[in-house]
């Protein structure tokens, strides 16, 4: 094994992506051989609804588990929410292969920087780094429609708050004040969160909102998977607070889904009749 | 026309080795030792920010003594090599042995081909993936590329012989972290002086730390360990 040594003019600094480029291992070199369908487009696996919302101690990130290729379910247990490092997470929607690679590179990029420099990037620095990676994926979007849109969220150790960033395909980076949702079912999820979110939510209430948002997205969007009690596959939920990234265990998520389903059943399947405390809001009003 | 001098290869190598050894001997020493839960790295270092001990990969740590800019260059090369390897293959495929070989090749090359040898001595420490203390590794690499696979402990830097003798007397296998730290501190300082907390740089590779086993032990935590 030879160690990668660079002359001072060619040094990649603390960036892992730049190091790969200098070492001739750049992942943006597109490998051919994917199957094209009759329209000439490559049919690739797609991943779907992801949400993130702020609560009193930090942020919640959640995502469904379904990946689709056209109208086929390609994967029922896909991971879409990942720890980016100890105090931040990244979730992905869009083309699954490209997105997974982006996450892997992003995680390495943060860890590599931290090790080389001896201290981690600021939360905003991390978001900007991800923005550059989304932007460098733009040729793939134009050539093959392989869109990747992540959500980045984390706990800002300097400001002591949870912060959420979302992105567009050109790498545009937008900080969201309270919540965001993305992917094919994102708009349905977003409506739920928008109606339920309020300042000062505790962890449990925030997770319940995320779960309800994913449930409603799955109810409306064919490419988003709902809770799968037969196989025991439930959406992923993670929280990031001052003690770092923590994924909620599947048992807790399953229980919260069961409660939500019970409440919906009691409300006759009308989500508008259920509030996040589980009390039925609509009251019988006697006709005058 | 000037006549080139003939210098016997033996003399030439000896001069280079003496030069490197002198540079290293000027620096402060460090000790790496295995304890019950992993590997403890203890360095005498008066700087809070220019580290001698650092993280390379999940279960691998690096320590260097001698000229700071030279071993720091080696540290970064090691991180790069390990991260590329883990990215191209798998995280499990990154190991200290191949990294130590890479360092040895590079140091050996610099020693024989460059005008000036590197004035460094480095340690590549690893805790085994099996969590078996017998799989802990300490690779000690010299300025000329000599690699030594050491057991239990490794001493680098100036006055290494005397410190090594003290370590041999005091070292106890499978000790606690606090005991290991006291053993290393005693060996580093010797009988005639005591080291202050702020003159120490301490880090560990701990089996209980999750994926990234490396952690610095600083400030109050360090003081509590010595209390």
CSV table of C-alpha atoms in Angstrom, one decimal:
chain,number,residue,atom,x,y,z
A,1,UNK,CA,0.0,0.0,0.0
A,2,UNK,CA,1.3,3.4,-0.9
A,3,UNK,CA,0.3,6.4,1.1
A,4,UNK,CA,-1.5,9.2,-0.8
A,5,UNK,CA,1.0,12.1,-0.7
A,6,UNK,CA,0.5,15.3,-2.6
A,7,UNK,CA,2.7,18.2,-3.4
A,8,UNK,CA,1.7,21.4,-1.6
A,9,UNK,CA,0.2,22.8,-4.8
A,10,UNK,CA,-2.0,19.8,-5.4
A,11,UNK,CA,-3.1,19.1,-1.8
A,12,UNK,CA,-6.8,18.3,-1.4
A,13,UNK,CA,-6.9,19.8,2.1
A,14,UNK,CA,-9.6,18.5,4.5
A,15,UNK,CA,-12.1,17.5,1.8
A,16,UNK,CA,-12.6,13.8,1.1
A,17,UNK,CA,-14.4,14.5,-2.2
A,18,UNK,CA,-11.5,16.5,-3.4
A,19,UNK,CA,-9.2,13.7,-2.2
A,20,UNK,CA,-11.1,11.1,-4.3
A,21,UNK,CA,-10.9,13.4,-7.3
A,22,UNK,CA,-7.1,13.8,-7.0
A,23,UNK,CA,-6.8,10.0,-6.5
A,24,UNK,CA,-8.8,9.2,-9.6
A,25,UNK,CA,-11.6,7.6,-7.6
A,26,UNK,CA,-14.3,10.2,-8.4
A,27,UNK,CA,-17.8,8.8,-8.0
A,28,UNK,CA,-19.3,11.2,-10.5
A,29,UNK,CA,-17.7,9.2,-13.3
A,30,UNK,CA,-21.0,7.6,-14.5
A,31,UNK,CA,-20.9,3.8,-14.9
A,32,UNK,CA,-22.9,2.6,-17.8
A,33,UNK,CA,-24.9,-0.6,-18.1
A,34,UNK,CA,-28.2,0.3,-16.5
A,35,UNK,CA,-31.3,-1.0,-18.2
A,36,UNK,CA,-33.2,1.5,-20.3
A,37,UNK,CA,-36.9,1.2,-20.8
A,38,UNK,CA,-38.7,1.8,-24.1
A,39,UNK,CA,-38.8,5.6,-23.5
A,40,UNK,CA,-35.1,5.6,-23.4
A,41,UNK,CA,-34.9,6.6,-19.8
A,42,UNK,CA,-33.2,4.5,-17.3
A,43,UNK,CA,-35.6,3.0,-14.9
A,44,UNK,CA,-34.1,3.5,-11.5
A,45,UNK,CA,-35.2,3.0,-8.0
A,46,UNK,CA,-36.9,5.9,-6.3
A,47,UNK,CA,-37.2,6.7,-2.6
A,48,UNK,CA,-40.0,8.9,-1.2
A,49,UNK,CA,-41.4,10.7,1.8
A,50,UNK,CA,-39.1,12.3,4.4
A,51,UNK,CA,-40.0,14.9,7.1
A,52,UNK,CA,-38.2,16.9,9.7
A,53,UNK,CA,-39.5,19.2,12.4
A,54,UNK,CA,-38.1,21.1,15.3
A,55,UNK,CA,-39.2,20.5,18.9
A,56,UNK,CA,-38.2,22.0,22.2
A,57,UNK,CA,-34.9,20.0,22.6
A,58,UNK,CA,-33.8,19.6,18.9
A,59,UNK,CA,-35.2,18.1,15.7
A,60,UNK,CA,-37.0,15.0,14.7
A,61,UNK,CA,-36.3,13.3,11.3
A,62,UNK,CA,-38.4,10.6,9.8
A,63,UNK,CA,-38.8,8.8,6.6
A,64,UNK,CA,-40.9,5.9,5.1
A,65,UNK,CA,-39.2,2.7,4.0
A,66,UNK,CA,-40.5,2.1,0.5
A,67,UNK,CA,-38.4,2.3,-2.7
A,68,UNK,CA,-40.1,1.9,-6.1
A,69,UNK,CA,-39.0,1.3,-9.6
A,70,UNK,CA,-41.7,2.4,-11.9
A,71,UNK,CA,-44.9,0.8,-10.5
A,72,UNK,CA,-43.0,-2.0,-8.7
A,73,UNK,CA,-42.0,-1.9,-5.1
A,74,UNK,CA,-38.3,-2.4,-5.3
A,75,UNK,CA,-37.5,-2.4,-1.5
A,76,UNK,CA,-39.8,-2.5,1.5
A,77,UNK,CA,-37.1,-1.8,4.2
A,78,UNK,CA,-35.0,0.9,2.7
A,79,UNK,CA,-33.2,3.3,5.0
A,80,UNK,CA,-33.7,6.9,4.2
A,81,UNK,CA,-32.7,8.6,7.5
A,82,UNK,CA,-29.0,8.5,8.3
A,83,UNK,CA,-26.7,9.9,10.9
A,84,UNK,CA,-24.4,12.4,9.2
A,85,UNK,CA,-22.2,12.6,12.3
A,86,UNK,CA,-22.8,12.8,16.0
A,87,UNK,CA,-25.0,15.9,16.0
A,88,UNK,CA,-26.6,15.9,12.6
A,89,UNK,CA,-28.6,13.7,10.3
A,90,UNK,CA,-29.5,13.5,6.6
A,91,UNK,CA,-32.5,12.0,5.0
A,92,UNK,CA,-32.9,11.4,1.3
A,93,UNK,CA,-35.6,11.4,-1.4
A,94,UNK,CA,-35.2,10.8,-5.1
A,95,UNK,CA,-33.1,8.3,-7.0
A,96,UNK,CA,-32.0,5.7,-4.4
A,97,UNK,CA,-28.7,4.6,-5.8
A,98,UNK,CA,-27.4,8.2,-6.3
A,99,UNK,CA,-28.8,9.2,-2.9
A,100,UNK,CA,-27.2,6.4,-1.0
A,101,UNK,CA,-23.9,7.2,-2.6
A,102,UNK,CA,-24.3,10.9,-1.7
A,103,UNK,CA,-25.1,10.1,1.9
A,104,UNK,CA,-22.0,7.8,2.1
A,105,UNK,CA,-19.8,10.5,0.7
A,106,UNK,CA,-21.3,13.2,2.9
A,107,UNK,CA,-20.8,11.1,6.1
A,108,UNK,CA,-17.2,10.5,5.0
A,109,UNK,CA,-16.7,14.1,4.1
A,110,UNK,CA,-17.7,15.2,7.6
A,111,UNK,CA,-15.7,12.6,9.4
A,112,UNK,CA,-12.7,13.2,7.2
A,113,UNK,CA,-12.7,16.9,7.8
A,114,UNK,CA,-13.1,16.3,11.6
A,115,UNK,CA,-10.1,14.0,11.7
A,116,UNK,CA,-7.8,16.0,9.4
A,117,UNK,CA,-8.7,19.4,11.0
A,118,UNK,CA,-9.0,18.1,14.6
A,119,UNK,CA,-12.4,19.7,15.1
A,120,UNK,CA,-15.8,19.3,13.4
A,121,UNK,CA,-17.4,21.7,10.9
A,122,UNK,CA,-20.1,24.1,12.1
A,123,UNK,CA,-23.7,23.0,11.4
A,124,UNK,CA,-24.0,25.6,8.7
A,125,UNK,CA,-20.7,24.5,7.3
A,126,UNK,CA,-22.0,21.0,7.0
A,127,UNK,CA,-25.2,22.2,5.3
A,128,UNK,CA,-23.1,24.1,2.8
A,129,UNK,CA,-21.0,21.1,2.1
A,130,UNK,CA,-24.1,19.1,1.3
A,131,UNK,CA,-25.3,21.9,-0.9
A,132,UNK,CA,-22.2,21.5,-3.0
A,133,UNK,CA,-22.7,17.8,-3.3
A,134,UNK,CA,-26.3,18.2,-4.4
A,135,UNK,CA,-25.2,20.8,-7.0
A,136,UNK,CA,-22.5,18.5,-8.3
A,137,UNK,CA,-25.2,15.9,-9.0
A,138,UNK,CA,-26.9,18.3,-11.4
A,139,UNK,CA,-25.4,16.7,-14.5
A,140,UNK,CA,-26.9,13.4,-13.5
A,141,UNK,CA,-30.3,15.1,-13.1
A,142,UNK,CA,-30.1,16.5,-16.6
A,143,UNK,CA,-28.7,13.4,-18.3
A,144,UNK,CA,-30.7,10.7,-16.6
A,145,UNK,CA,-33.3,12.3,-14.3
A,146,UNK,CA,-31.5,11.0,-11.2
A,147,UNK,CA,-32.8,13.6,-8.8
A,148,UNK,CA,-31.5,13.5,-5.2
A,149,UNK,CA,-33.1,15.9,-2.7
A,150,UNK,CA,-31.9,15.6,0.9
A,151,UNK,CA,-33.0,17.2,4.1
A,152,UNK,CA,-30.3,18.0,6.5
A,153,UNK,CA,-31.0,18.7,10.2
A,154,UNK,CA,-29.0,18.8,13.3
A,155,UNK,CA,-28.3,20.3,16.7
A,156,UNK,CA,-26.3,23.4,16.5
A,157,UNK,CA,-23.9,23.2,19.4
A,158,UNK,CA,-22.9,26.8,19.2
A,159,UNK,CA,-26.5,28.2,19.2
A,160,UNK,CA,-28.0,25.4,21.2
A,161,UNK,CA,-31.0,24.8,19.0
A,162,UNK,CA,-32.2,22.3,16.4
A,163,UNK,CA,-31.9,23.5,12.8
A,164,UNK,CA,-33.3,22.2,9.5
A,165,UNK,CA,-32.1,22.8,6.0
A,166,UNK,CA,-33.7,21.7,2.7
A,167,UNK,CA,-32.3,21.9,-0.8
A,168,UNK,CA,-33.4,22.1,-4.4
A,169,UNK,CA,-31.8,20.2,-7.3
A,170,UNK,CA,-29.4,23.0,-8.1
A,171,UNK,CA,-27.9,22.8,-4.6
A,172,UNK,CA,-29.9,25.8,-3.3
A,173,UNK,CA,-29.9,25.6,0.4
A,174,UNK,CA,-32.8,27.0,2.5
A,175,UNK,CA,-33.0,27.0,6.2
A,176,UNK,CA,-36.5,26.1,7.5
A,177,UNK,CA,-37.6,27.7,10.7
A,178,UNK,CA,-39.9,24.9,12.0
A,179,UNK,CA,-40.4,22.0,9.7
A,180,UNK,CA,-40.1,20.6,6.2
A,181,UNK,CA,-41.1,17.6,4.1
A,182,UNK,CA,-39.9,16.2,0.8
A,183,UNK,CA,-40.2,13.5,-1.7
A,184,UNK,CA,-43.2,12.4,-3.8
A,185,UNK,CA,-45.5,12.3,-0.7
A,186,UNK,CA,-43.9,15.4,0.8
A,187,UNK,CA,-46.7,17.8,0.0
A,188,UNK,CA,-49.2,15.6,1.9
A,189,UNK,CA,-46.9,15.2,4.8
A,190,UNK,CA,-46.2,18.9,4.9
A,191,UNK,CA,-49.9,19.8,5.2
A,192,UNK,CA,-50.2,17.5,8.2
A,193,UNK,CA,-47.2,19.0,10.0
A,194,UNK,CA,-48.2,22.5,9.1
A,195,UNK,CA,-51.6,22.1,10.8
A,196,UNK,CA,-50.2,20.2,13.8
A,197,UNK,CA,-46.9,22.0,14.6
A,198,UNK,CA,-46.6,24.5,17.4
A,199,UNK,CA,-43.8,26.0,19.4
A,200,UNK,CA,-42.4,24.1,22.3
A,201,UNK,CA,-43.4,20.5,21.3
A,202,UNK,CA,-42.0,17.8,23.4
A,203,UNK,CA,-40.2,14.8,21.9
A,204,UNK,CA,-43.2,12.5,22.0
A,205,UNK,CA,-45.6,15.0,20.5
A,206,UNK,CA,-43.1,15.8,17.7
A,207,UNK,CA,-42.6,12.1,16.9
A,208,UNK,CA,-46.4,11.7,16.8
A,209,UNK,CA,-46.7,14.5,14.3
A,210,UNK,CA,-44.0,13.0,12.1
A,211,UNK,CA,-45.7,9.6,12.3
A,212,UNK,CA,-49.1,11.0,11.4
A,213,UNK,CA,-47.5,13.0,8.5
A,214,UNK,CA,-45.9,9.8,7.1
A,215,UNK,CA,-49.1,7.9,7.6
A,216,UNK,CA,-51.1,10.5,5.6
A,217,UNK,CA,-48.5,10.7,2.9
A,218,UNK,CA,-48.6,6.9,2.5
A,219,UNK,CA,-52.4,7.1,2.4
A,220,UNK,CA,-52.3,9.4,-0.6
A,221,UNK,CA,-49.0,8.7,-2.4
A,222,UNK,CA,-48.5,5.3,-4.0
A,223,UNK,CA,-44.7,5.6,-3.8
A,224,UNK,CA,-44.7,6.1,0.0
A,225,UNK,CA,-44.9,3.0,2.2
A,226,UNK,CA,-47.1,3.0,5.3
A,227,UNK,CA,-46.5,0.9,8.5
A,228,UNK,CA,-46.2,-2.7,7.6
A,229,UNK,CA,-47.4,-4.6,10.6
A,230,UNK,CA,-47.3,-8.0,8.8
A,231,UNK,CA,-43.6,-7.8,8.2
A,232,UNK,CA,-42.9,-5.6,11.2
A,233,UNK,CA,-41.4,-2.8,9.0
A,234,UNK,CA,-42.1,0.7,10.3
A,235,UNK,CA,-40.9,4.1,9.2
A,236,UNK,CA,-37.7,5.3,10.6
A,237,UNK,CA,-37.7,8.0,13.3
A,238,UNK,CA,-34.6,9.7,14.7
A,239,UNK,CA,-34.1,12.6,17.1
A,240,UNK,CA,-31.1,14.9,17.3
A,241,UNK,CA,-30.7,16.9,20.5
A,242,UNK,CA,-27.8,18.1,22.7
A,243,UNK,CA,-27.0,14.4,23.4
A,244,UNK,CA,-26.6,13.7,19.7
A,245,UNK,CA,-28.3,11.6,17.1
A,246,UNK,CA,-30.5,8.8,18.3
A,247,UNK,CA,-32.7,6.5,16.3
A,248,UNK,CA,-36.0,5.6,18.0
A,249,UNK,CA,-36.4,1.9,18.4
A,250,UNK,CA,-38.8,0.1,16.1
A,251,UNK,CA,-40.9,-1.0,19.1
A,252,UNK,CA,-41.7,2.6,20.1
A,253,UNK,CA,-42.5,3.5,16.5
A,254,UNK,CA,-44.7,0.5,16.1
A,255,UNK,CA,-46.6,1.4,19.3
A,256,UNK,CA,-47.1,5.0,18.2
A,257,UNK,CA,-48.5,3.8,14.9
A,258,UNK,CA,-50.8,1.4,16.6
A,259,UNK,CA,-52.2,4.3,18.7
A,260,UNK,CA,-52.6,6.5,15.7
A,261,UNK,CA,-54.4,3.7,13.8
A,262,UNK,CA,-56.7,3.2,16.9
A,263,UNK,CA,-57.5,6.9,17.0
A,264,UNK,CA,-58.2,7.0,13.3
A,265,UNK,CA,-60.5,4.0,13.6
A,266,UNK,CA,-62.4,5.7,16.4
A,267,UNK,CA,-62.7,8.8,14.4
A,268,UNK,CA,-64.2,6.8,11.5
A,269,UNK,CA,-61.1,7.1,9.4
A,270,UNK,CA,-61.3,10.9,9.4
A,271,UNK,CA,-57.9,12.3,10.2
A,272,UNK,CA,-59.4,15.8,10.7
A,273,UNK,CA,-61.3,14.4,13.6
A,274,UNK,CA,-58.2,13.4,15.5
A,275,UNK,CA,-55.8,15.6,17.3
A,276,UNK,CA,-52.3,14.8,18.4
A,277,UNK,CA,-53.4,14.2,22.0
A,278,UNK,CA,-55.7,11.4,20.8
A,279,UNK,CA,-58.9,13.3,21.8
A,280,UNK,CA,-61.6,13.5,19.3
A,281,UNK,CA,-62.1,17.1,18.5
A,282,UNK,CA,-65.4,17.1,16.6
A,283,UNK,CA,-68.3,17.5,18.9
A,284,UNK,CA,-71.8,16.8,18.2
A,285,UNK,CA,-73.6,20.0,17.6
A,286,UNK,CA,-77.3,19.8,17.9
A,287,UNK,CA,-79.1,21.3,14.8
A,288,UNK,CA,-80.8,24.4,15.8
B,1,UNK,CA,36.8,21.4,-11.5
B,2,UNK,CA,36.1,20.2,-8.0
B,3,UNK,CA,36.6,16.6,-7.1
B,4,UNK,CA,33.5,14.8,-5.6
B,5,UNK,CA,34.2,13.3,-2.3
B,6,UNK,CA,33.8,9.6,-1.8
B,7,UNK,CA,31.6,8.9,1.1
B,8,UNK,CA,31.2,5.2,2.0
B,9,UNK,CA,27.5,4.1,2.0
B,10,UNK,CA,27.9,2.9,5.6
B,11,UNK,CA,29.1,6.3,6.8
B,12,UNK,CA,26.4,8.1,4.8
B,13,UNK,CA,23.6,6.0,6.4
B,14,UNK,CA,25.1,6.4,9.8
B,15,UNK,CA,25.2,10.2,9.5
B,16,UNK,CA,21.6,10.3,8.4
B,17,UNK,CA,20.5,8.0,11.2
B,18,UNK,CA,22.5,10.1,13.8
B,19,UNK,CA,20.9,13.2,12.4
B,20,UNK,CA,17.3,11.8,12.7
B,21,UNK,CA,18.0,10.3,16.1
B,22,UNK,CA,19.3,13.6,17.4
B,23,UNK,CA,16.2,15.4,16.2
B,24,UNK,CA,13.9,12.9,17.8
B,25,UNK,CA,15.8,12.9,21.1
B,26,UNK,CA,15.2,16.6,21.4
B,27,UNK,CA,11.5,16.1,21.5
B,28,UNK,CA,9.3,14.9,24.4
B,29,UNK,CA,8.4,11.3,24.7
B,30,UNK,CA,5.1,9.4,24.6
B,31,UNK,CA,3.9,6.0,25.7
B,32,UNK,CA,1.2,3.7,24.3
B,33,UNK,CA,0.0,0.9,26.4
B,34,UNK,CA,-2.8,-1.7,26.4
B,35,UNK,CA,-5.2,-1.8,29.3
B,36,UNK,CA,-8.3,-3.8,30.1
B,37,UNK,CA,-10.6,-1.9,27.7
B,38,UNK,CA,-8.3,-1.0,24.9
B,39,UNK,CA,-5.2,1.1,24.3
B,40,UNK,CA,-4.2,4.3,26.2
B,41,UNK,CA,-1.9,6.9,24.6
B,42,UNK,CA,-0.1,9.2,26.9
B,43,UNK,CA,2.2,12.0,25.6
B,44,UNK,CA,4.2,14.7,27.2
B,45,UNK,CA,3.0,17.7,25.3
B,46,UNK,CA,2.9,21.3,26.4
B,47,UNK,CA,0.6,22.4,23.6
B,48,UNK,CA,-3.2,22.1,23.9
B,49,UNK,CA,-3.7,22.4,20.2
B,50,UNK,CA,-0.7,20.8,18.4
B,51,UNK,CA,-1.6,17.2,19.0
B,52,UNK,CA,0.8,14.3,19.1
B,53,UNK,CA,-2.0,11.8,19.4
B,54,UNK,CA,-4.9,11.6,17.0
B,55,UNK,CA,-7.6,9.5,15.4
B,56,UNK,CA,-7.0,7.7,12.1
B,57,UNK,CA,-9.9,5.4,11.7
B,58,UNK,CA,-12.7,3.6,13.7
B,59,UNK,CA,-10.3,1.5,15.7
B,60,UNK,CA,-6.9,3.0,14.8
B,61,UNK,CA,-5.0,5.8,16.4
B,62,UNK,CA,-1.8,7.6,15.5
B,63,UNK,CA,0.9,9.1,17.7
B,64,UNK,CA,4.0,10.8,16.6
B,65,UNK,CA,7.1,12.3,18.2
B,66,UNK,CA,9.9,14.4,16.8
B,67,UNK,CA,9.3,17.2,14.3
B,68,UNK,CA,5.7,18.3,14.4
B,69,UNK,CA,5.2,19.3,10.7
B,70,UNK,CA,6.7,16.0,9.6
B,71,UNK,CA,4.6,13.6,11.7
B,72,UNK,CA,1.5,15.7,11.1
B,73,UNK,CA,2.0,15.2,7.4
B,74,UNK,CA,2.2,11.4,8.1
B,75,UNK,CA,-0.9,11.6,10.2
B,76,UNK,CA,-2.9,13.2,7.4
B,77,UNK,CA,-1.6,10.8,4.8
B,78,UNK,CA,-2.7,8.0,7.1
B,79,UNK,CA,-6.2,9.4,7.5
B,80,UNK,CA,-6.5,9.8,3.7
B,81,UNK,CA,-5.2,6.3,3.0
B,82,UNK,CA,-7.6,4.8,5.6
B,83,UNK,CA,-10.6,6.8,4.4
B,84,UNK,CA,-10.0,5.9,0.8
B,85,UNK,CA,-9.6,2.3,1.6
B,86,UNK,CA,-12.8,2.2,3.7
B,87,UNK,CA,-14.7,4.0,1.0
B,88,UNK,CA,-13.5,1.7,-1.9
B,89,UNK,CA,-13.9,-1.5,0.0
B,90,UNK,CA,-15.5,-1.7,3.4
B,91,UNK,CA,-14.8,-0.2,6.8
B,92,UNK,CA,-13.8,-3.6,8.0
B,93,UNK,CA,-11.0,-3.8,5.5
B,94,UNK,CA,-9.0,-0.9,7.0
B,95,UNK,CA,-6.4,-2.3,9.4
B,96,UNK,CA,-3.3,-1.0,11.2
B,97,UNK,CA,-0.9,-3.6,9.7
B,98,UNK,CA,-1.3,-2.4,6.1
B,99,UNK,CA,-1.2,1.2,7.3
B,100,UNK,CA,2.0,0.6,9.2
B,101,UNK,CA,3.5,-1.0,6.1
B,102,UNK,CA,2.6,2.1,4.1
B,103,UNK,CA,4.3,4.3,6.7
B,104,UNK,CA,7.3,2.1,6.7
B,105,UNK,CA,7.6,2.2,3.0
B,106,UNK,CA,7.4,5.9,2.9
B,107,UNK,CA,9.8,6.5,5.8
B,108,UNK,CA,12.2,4.0,4.3
B,109,UNK,CA,12.0,5.7,0.9
B,110,UNK,CA,12.6,9.2,2.4
B,111,UNK,CA,15.5,7.9,4.5
B,112,UNK,CA,17.4,6.4,1.5
B,113,UNK,CA,16.5,8.7,-1.3
B,114,UNK,CA,16.0,12.2,0.2
B,115,UNK,CA,18.7,14.5,1.4
B,116,UNK,CA,17.2,14.7,4.8
B,117,UNK,CA,15.5,11.9,6.7
B,118,UNK,CA,12.3,12.5,8.6
B,119,UNK,CA,13.0,13.3,12.3
B,120,UNK,CA,10.0,11.3,13.5
B,121,UNK,CA,9.0,8.1,15.3
B,122,UNK,CA,5.4,7.1,15.0
B,123,UNK,CA,3.0,4.6,16.6
B,124,UNK,CA,0.0,3.1,14.9
B,125,UNK,CA,-2.3,1.5,17.6
B,126,UNK,CA,-5.3,-0.6,16.9
B,127,UNK,CA,-7.9,-2.4,19.0
B,128,UNK,CA,-9.0,-5.7,17.4
B,129,UNK,CA,-12.5,-6.0,15.8
B,130,UNK,CA,-13.1,-9.1,17.8
B,131,UNK,CA,-13.0,-7.2,21.1
B,132,UNK,CA,-10.3,-9.7,22.2
B,133,UNK,CA,-7.5,-7.9,24.0
B,134,UNK,CA,-5.0,-10.3,22.3
B,135,UNK,CA,-5.9,-8.6,19.0
B,136,UNK,CA,-4.7,-5.1,20.2
B,137,UNK,CA,-1.8,-4.0,18.1
B,138,UNK,CA,1.0,-1.5,18.6
B,139,UNK,CA,3.2,-0.8,15.5
B,140,UNK,CA,6.2,1.3,16.3
B,141,UNK,CA,7.8,2.7,13.2
B,142,UNK,CA,11.2,4.4,13.2
B,143,UNK,CA,12.6,7.2,11.0
B,144,UNK,CA,14.3,4.7,8.6
B,145,UNK,CA,11.2,2.6,8.1
B,146,UNK,CA,11.9,-0.1,10.6
B,147,UNK,CA,8.6,-1.5,11.9
B,148,UNK,CA,8.3,-3.2,15.3
B,149,UNK,CA,5.1,-5.0,16.3
B,150,UNK,CA,5.3,-4.4,20.1
B,151,UNK,CA,3.4,-6.1,22.8
B,152,UNK,CA,1.8,-4.5,25.9
B,153,UNK,CA,3.5,-1.1,25.5
B,154,UNK,CA,5.6,1.1,23.2
B,155,UNK,CA,7.8,4.1,24.1
B,156,UNK,CA,8.7,6.8,21.5
B,157,UNK,CA,10.9,9.8,21.6
B,158,UNK,CA,13.7,11.2,23.6
B,159,UNK,CA,15.0,9.2,26.6
B,160,UNK,CA,13.0,6.1,25.3
B,161,UNK,CA,15.4,3.6,26.8
B,162,UNK,CA,15.1,4.9,30.4
B,163,UNK,CA,11.3,5.2,30.1
B,164,UNK,CA,11.1,1.8,28.5
B,165,UNK,CA,13.0,0.3,31.5
B,166,UNK,CA,10.6,2.0,33.9
B,167,UNK,CA,7.6,0.7,31.9
B,168,UNK,CA,8.9,-2.8,32.0
B,169,UNK,CA,9.1,-2.6,35.7
B,170,UNK,CA,5.7,-1.1,36.3
B,171,UNK,CA,3.5,-2.5,33.5
B,172,UNK,CA,0.6,-4.6,34.5
B,173,UNK,CA,-1.6,-6.3,31.9
B,174,UNK,CA,-5.4,-5.7,31.9
B,175,UNK,CA,-5.2,-2.8,34.4
B,176,UNK,CA,-7.9,-0.1,34.7
B,177,UNK,CA,-7.7,3.1,32.7
B,178,UNK,CA,-6.7,5.1,35.8
B,179,UNK,CA,-4.0,2.6,36.7
B,180,UNK,CA,-2.6,2.5,33.2
B,181,UNK,CA,-2.5,6.3,33.1
B,182,UNK,CA,-0.5,6.4,36.4
B,183,UNK,CA,1.9,3.7,35.1
B,184,UNK,CA,2.5,5.7,32.0
B,185,UNK,CA,2.9,9.0,33.8
B,186,UNK,CA,5.3,7.6,36.3
B,187,UNK,CA,7.4,6.1,33.5
B,188,UNK,CA,7.4,9.4,31.5
B,189,UNK,CA,8.3,11.6,34.4
B,190,UNK,CA,10.9,9.4,36.1
B,191,UNK,CA,11.8,9.5,39.8
B,192,UNK,CA,13.2,13.1,39.7
B,193,UNK,CA,10.2,15.2,38.6
B,194,UNK,CA,6.4,15.1,38.3
B,195,UNK,CA,4.3,16.0,35.3
B,196,UNK,CA,1.6,18.6,35.6
B,197,UNK,CA,-1.8,17.8,34.1
B,198,UNK,CA,-1.5,20.5,31.5
B,199,UNK,CA,1.8,19.0,30.3
B,200,UNK,CA,-0.1,15.8,29.3
B,201,UNK,CA,-2.0,14.7,26.2
B,202,UNK,CA,-4.1,11.7,26.8
B,203,UNK,CA,-6.3,9.7,24.5
B,204,UNK,CA,-7.7,6.2,24.3
B,205,UNK,CA,-9.0,3.6,21.9
B,206,UNK,CA,-11.8,2.1,24.0
B,207,UNK,CA,-13.8,-1.0,23.2
B,208,UNK,CA,-16.9,0.6,24.7
B,209,UNK,CA,-16.9,3.7,22.5
B,210,UNK,CA,-19.0,2.4,19.6
B,211,UNK,CA,-17.8,2.6,16.0
B,212,UNK,CA,-15.3,5.4,16.6
B,213,UNK,CA,-13.2,4.1,19.4
B,214,UNK,CA,-10.9,7.0,19.7
B,215,UNK,CA,-11.5,9.6,22.4
B,216,UNK,CA,-9.5,12.3,24.0
B,217,UNK,CA,-9.4,12.5,27.8
B,218,UNK,CA,-9.0,16.1,28.9
B,219,UNK,CA,-9.7,18.6,31.6
B,220,UNK,CA,-11.9,17.5,34.5
B,221,UNK,CA,-12.1,13.9,33.3
B,222,UNK,CA,-8.3,13.6,33.3
B,223,UNK,CA,-8.0,15.2,36.7
B,224,UNK,CA,-10.7,12.8,38.0
B,225,UNK,CA,-8.7,9.8,36.7
B,226,UNK,CA,-5.6,10.9,38.5
B,227,UNK,CA,-7.4,11.7,41.8
